[in-house]
Every structure is written in C-alpha cells, then in structure tokens.
Short mmCIF file of C-alpha atoms in Angstrom, two decimals:
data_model
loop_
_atom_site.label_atom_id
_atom_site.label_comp_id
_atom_site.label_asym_id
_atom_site.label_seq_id
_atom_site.Cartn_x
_atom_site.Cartn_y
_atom_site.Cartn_z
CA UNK A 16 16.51 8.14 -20.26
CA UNK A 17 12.80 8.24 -18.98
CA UNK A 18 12.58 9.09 -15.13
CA UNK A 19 10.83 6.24 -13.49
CA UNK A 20 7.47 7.47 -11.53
CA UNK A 21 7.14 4.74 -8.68
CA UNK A 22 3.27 4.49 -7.51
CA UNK A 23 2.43 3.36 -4.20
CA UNK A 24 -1.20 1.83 -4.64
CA UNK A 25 -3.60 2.05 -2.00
CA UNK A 26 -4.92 5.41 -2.28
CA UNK A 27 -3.19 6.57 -5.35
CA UNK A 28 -3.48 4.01 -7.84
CA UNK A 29 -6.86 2.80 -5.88
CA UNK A 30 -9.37 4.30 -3.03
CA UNK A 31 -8.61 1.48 -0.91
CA UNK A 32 -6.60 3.33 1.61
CA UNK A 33 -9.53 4.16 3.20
CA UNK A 34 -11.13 0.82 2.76
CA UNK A 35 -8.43 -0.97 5.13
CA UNK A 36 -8.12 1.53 7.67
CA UNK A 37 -12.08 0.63 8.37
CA UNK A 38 -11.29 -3.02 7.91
CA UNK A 39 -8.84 -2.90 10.94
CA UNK A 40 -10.80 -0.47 12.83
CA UNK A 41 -13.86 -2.84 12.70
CA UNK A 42 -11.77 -5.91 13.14
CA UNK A 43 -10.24 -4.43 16.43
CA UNK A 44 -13.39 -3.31 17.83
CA UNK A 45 -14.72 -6.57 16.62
CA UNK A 46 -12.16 -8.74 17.81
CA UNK A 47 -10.33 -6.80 20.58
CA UNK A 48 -13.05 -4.41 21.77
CA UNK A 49 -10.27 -1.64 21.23
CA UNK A 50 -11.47 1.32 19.49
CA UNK A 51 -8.88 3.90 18.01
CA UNK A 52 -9.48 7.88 17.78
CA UNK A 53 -8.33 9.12 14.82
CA UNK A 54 -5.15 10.60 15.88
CA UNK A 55 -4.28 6.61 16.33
CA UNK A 56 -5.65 5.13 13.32
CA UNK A 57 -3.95 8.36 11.13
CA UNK A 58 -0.78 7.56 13.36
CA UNK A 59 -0.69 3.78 13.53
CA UNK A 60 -2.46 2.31 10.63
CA UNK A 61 -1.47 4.62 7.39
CA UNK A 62 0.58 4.39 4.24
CA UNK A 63 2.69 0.94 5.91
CA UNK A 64 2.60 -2.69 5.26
CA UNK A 65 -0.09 -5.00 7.81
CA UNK A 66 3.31 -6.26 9.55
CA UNK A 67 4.38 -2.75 10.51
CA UNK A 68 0.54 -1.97 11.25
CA UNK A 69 0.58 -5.06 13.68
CA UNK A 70 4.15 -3.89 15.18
CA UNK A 71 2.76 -0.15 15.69
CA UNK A 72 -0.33 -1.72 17.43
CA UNK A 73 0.88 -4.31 19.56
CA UNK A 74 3.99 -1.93 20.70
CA UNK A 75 1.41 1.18 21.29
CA UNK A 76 -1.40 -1.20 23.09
CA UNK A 77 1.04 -3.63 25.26
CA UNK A 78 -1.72 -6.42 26.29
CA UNK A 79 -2.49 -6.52 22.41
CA UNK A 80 -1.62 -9.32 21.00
CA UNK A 81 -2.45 -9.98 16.34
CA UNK A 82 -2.02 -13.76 16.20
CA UNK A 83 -2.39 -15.70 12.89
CA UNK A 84 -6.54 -15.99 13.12
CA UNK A 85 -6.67 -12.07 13.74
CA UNK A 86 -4.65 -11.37 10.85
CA UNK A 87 -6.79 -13.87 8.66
CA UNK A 88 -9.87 -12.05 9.42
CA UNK A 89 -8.02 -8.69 8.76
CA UNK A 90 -7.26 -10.63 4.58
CA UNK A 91 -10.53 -11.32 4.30
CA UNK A 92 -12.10 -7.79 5.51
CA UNK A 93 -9.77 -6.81 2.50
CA UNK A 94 -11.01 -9.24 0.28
CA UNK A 95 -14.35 -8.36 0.62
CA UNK A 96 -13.73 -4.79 0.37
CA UNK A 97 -11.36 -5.08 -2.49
CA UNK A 98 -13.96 -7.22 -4.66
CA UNK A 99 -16.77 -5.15 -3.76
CA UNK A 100 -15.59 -1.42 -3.32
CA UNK A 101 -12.20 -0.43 -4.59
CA UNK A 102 -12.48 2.03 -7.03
CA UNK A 103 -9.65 3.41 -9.58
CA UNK A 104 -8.59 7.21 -8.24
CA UNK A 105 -10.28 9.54 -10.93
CA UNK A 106 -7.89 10.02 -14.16
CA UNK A 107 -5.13 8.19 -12.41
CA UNK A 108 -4.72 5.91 -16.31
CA UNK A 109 -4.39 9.27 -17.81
CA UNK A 110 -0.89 10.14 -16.19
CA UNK A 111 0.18 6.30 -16.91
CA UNK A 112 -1.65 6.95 -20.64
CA UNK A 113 1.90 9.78 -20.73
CA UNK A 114 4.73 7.38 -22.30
CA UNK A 115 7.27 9.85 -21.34
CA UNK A 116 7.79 8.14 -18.12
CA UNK A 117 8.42 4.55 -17.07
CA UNK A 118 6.16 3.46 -14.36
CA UNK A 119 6.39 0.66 -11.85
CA UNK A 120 4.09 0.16 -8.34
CA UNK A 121 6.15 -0.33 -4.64
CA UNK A 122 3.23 -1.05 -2.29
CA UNK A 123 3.38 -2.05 1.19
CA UNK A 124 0.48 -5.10 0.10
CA UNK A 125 2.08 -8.51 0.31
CA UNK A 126 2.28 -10.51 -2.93
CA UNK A 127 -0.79 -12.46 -2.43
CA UNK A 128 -2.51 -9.12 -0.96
CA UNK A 129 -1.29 -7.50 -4.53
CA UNK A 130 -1.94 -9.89 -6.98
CA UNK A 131 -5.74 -10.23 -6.09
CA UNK A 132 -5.92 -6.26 -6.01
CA UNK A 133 -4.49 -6.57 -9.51
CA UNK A 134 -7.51 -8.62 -10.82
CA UNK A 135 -9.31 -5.63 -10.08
CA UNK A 136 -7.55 -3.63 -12.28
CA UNK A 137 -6.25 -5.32 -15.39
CA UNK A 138 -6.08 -2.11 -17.08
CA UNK A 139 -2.86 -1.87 -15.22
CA UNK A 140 -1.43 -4.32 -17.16
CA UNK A 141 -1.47 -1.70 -20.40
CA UNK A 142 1.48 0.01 -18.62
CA UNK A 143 2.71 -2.64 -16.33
CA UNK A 144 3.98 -5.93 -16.27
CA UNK A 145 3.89 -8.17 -12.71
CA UNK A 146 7.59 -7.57 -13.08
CA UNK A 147 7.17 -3.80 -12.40
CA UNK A 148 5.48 -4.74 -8.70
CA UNK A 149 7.24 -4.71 -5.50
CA UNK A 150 5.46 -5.91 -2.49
CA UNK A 151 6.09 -5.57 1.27
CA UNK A 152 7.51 -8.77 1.57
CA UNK A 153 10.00 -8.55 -1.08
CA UNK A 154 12.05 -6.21 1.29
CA UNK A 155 13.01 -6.48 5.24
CA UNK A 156 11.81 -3.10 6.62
CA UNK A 157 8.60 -1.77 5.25
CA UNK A 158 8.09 2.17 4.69
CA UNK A 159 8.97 4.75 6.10
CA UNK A 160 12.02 2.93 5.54
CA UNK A 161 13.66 3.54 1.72
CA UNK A 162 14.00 -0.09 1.01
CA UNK A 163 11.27 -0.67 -1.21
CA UNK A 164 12.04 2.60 -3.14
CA UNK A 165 15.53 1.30 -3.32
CA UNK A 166 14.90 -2.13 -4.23
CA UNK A 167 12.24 -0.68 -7.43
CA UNK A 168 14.66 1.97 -9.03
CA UNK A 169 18.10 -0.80 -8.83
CA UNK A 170 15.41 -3.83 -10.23
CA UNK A 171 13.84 -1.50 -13.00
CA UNK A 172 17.86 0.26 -13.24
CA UNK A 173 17.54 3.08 -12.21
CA UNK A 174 19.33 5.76 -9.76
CA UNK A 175 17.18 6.70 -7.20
CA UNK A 176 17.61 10.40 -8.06
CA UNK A 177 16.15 9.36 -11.29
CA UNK A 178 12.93 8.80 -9.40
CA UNK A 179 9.49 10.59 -8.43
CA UNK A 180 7.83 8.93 -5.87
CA UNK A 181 3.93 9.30 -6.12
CA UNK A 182 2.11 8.16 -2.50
CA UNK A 183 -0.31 9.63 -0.05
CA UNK A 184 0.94 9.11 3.38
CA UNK A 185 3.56 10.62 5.53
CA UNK A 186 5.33 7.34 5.49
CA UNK A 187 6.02 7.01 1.48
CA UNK A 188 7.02 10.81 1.76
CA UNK A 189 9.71 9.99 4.58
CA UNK A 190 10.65 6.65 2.59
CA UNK A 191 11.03 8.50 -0.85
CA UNK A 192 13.17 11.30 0.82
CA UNK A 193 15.12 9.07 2.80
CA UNK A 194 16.06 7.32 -1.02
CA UNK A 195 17.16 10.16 -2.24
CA UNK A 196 14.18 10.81 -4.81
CA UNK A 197 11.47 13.40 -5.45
#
C-alpha cells in the first residue's frame, strides 16, 4: 500500500501563508489600531485555522473583541490576495507528478475559504479530487490539535502511521506528531 503524504496548503502547496498573516496584520491595525511585533504575529497568527487565530487574539488582547463584520473584512483581504497574488511553491506539482504516493490536502481554510483557493489552482485536480480536502470546519479543534490529520488518514483509510505530514508551521508539526505520523 502507498503511504498517504497529507499537504497542508498555505505555504506549502501555495505562498499564501504569508499573504494572510499581512491581511490580519493590516486589518487589525486597520480596524483595531493594534499592531503586532513579530514575536505575536509568528506566535498568534501561524499555521491555524481564522477561528483559532481569533481565539489566540481575543484571549492574548482581552478588550479585543473579532465580531462577524471584522471577520468579513479579514475573507475579503483573502480574496483579494488569493485572486491577485498566490503563487504555486516552486516544483511543489513535481512531488505530486511521483505516483508512488497517495496525496490528499488537511488545511486549516474553511470550505468556502478552500474551494475559491482551489480555482486558483486547478492543476490540483490532476492528483486530487474535492474528496481528498479536509477543511477546518470539518473537525472540532483546529491544529495543533491531531484531528484533522486523524480525520484525513481514517476518510482516505489509512493508519496514521501510514502517514507523512508535509506543513510549515510549528502547529502542523505538533498536530502530525501528536497523530502518530511522520
């Protein structure tokens, strides 16, 4: 049996890591007047879903409050960087080009957040199927908890030891060791 490589997205499969750490940056300074250092944007806003982002933010900065509107403006900041700057990560369709793997994406996007992404890169769909995506909101605790790790390998059948994990951030590393996969 194949082992099953399990890609996060932003800022493996795409550059857009760095693409919606400025969003929220500029939204908060924007929005909130609140401007982070680096130390809190590294340790607040990277590698997790936008509902553990607004957790981290609102539990760090007390008085904060990320209502519905805030959150909107934070979608369409990603929208508009999506559409106009995402790029694919240099040769990242020549490791999914190697057939001796099976491949699938766990990304801590939402659905919606996803499929637009997705439109951006239909070459994706040589490898993948919609199938093989797992989104933020598919599972109750976002990473650096396992669950979306877990919840790919059982879906696509596998055991999680079965697994490589391939992200960027401190957070998929603690969420693939804490499944039990490379």
């Amino acid at each position: 049996m194949k082992k099953l490589i399990i890609w996060d997205f932003d800022g493996v499969i795409a550059d857009s890591e760095k693409l919606w750490i400025a969003v929220w940056f500029e939204t908060l300074k924007k929005e909130k007047n609140l401007t982070l250092s680096e130390d809190e944007k590294f340790n607040l806003l990277v590698g997790i879903a936008d509902r553990e982002k607004k957790k981290n933010l609102e539990r760090y900065f007390p008085s904060l409050q990320l209502d519905d509107d805030f959150m909107q403006k934070i979608d369409a900041g990603y929208k508009y960087q999506g559409t106009h700057f995402m790029q694919p990560i240099e040769n990242v369709e020549d490791v999914m080009k190697d057939n001796r793997f099976a491949y699938c994406i766990a990304t801590g996007a939402t659905k919606e957040q996803h499929t637009w992404k997705m439109t951006q890169f239909k070459w994706i769909e040589k490898y993948m199927s919609p199938a093989d995506y797992f989104t933020a909101d598919m599972v109750a605790h976002g990473k650096p908890a396992p669950d979306i790790f877990l919840l790919a390998a059982e879906t696509k059948g596998y055991k999680p030891q079965d697994c490589i994990v391939i992200g960027d951030s401190l957070n998929d590393f603690a969420a693939a060791k804490a499944a039990g996969m490379q």
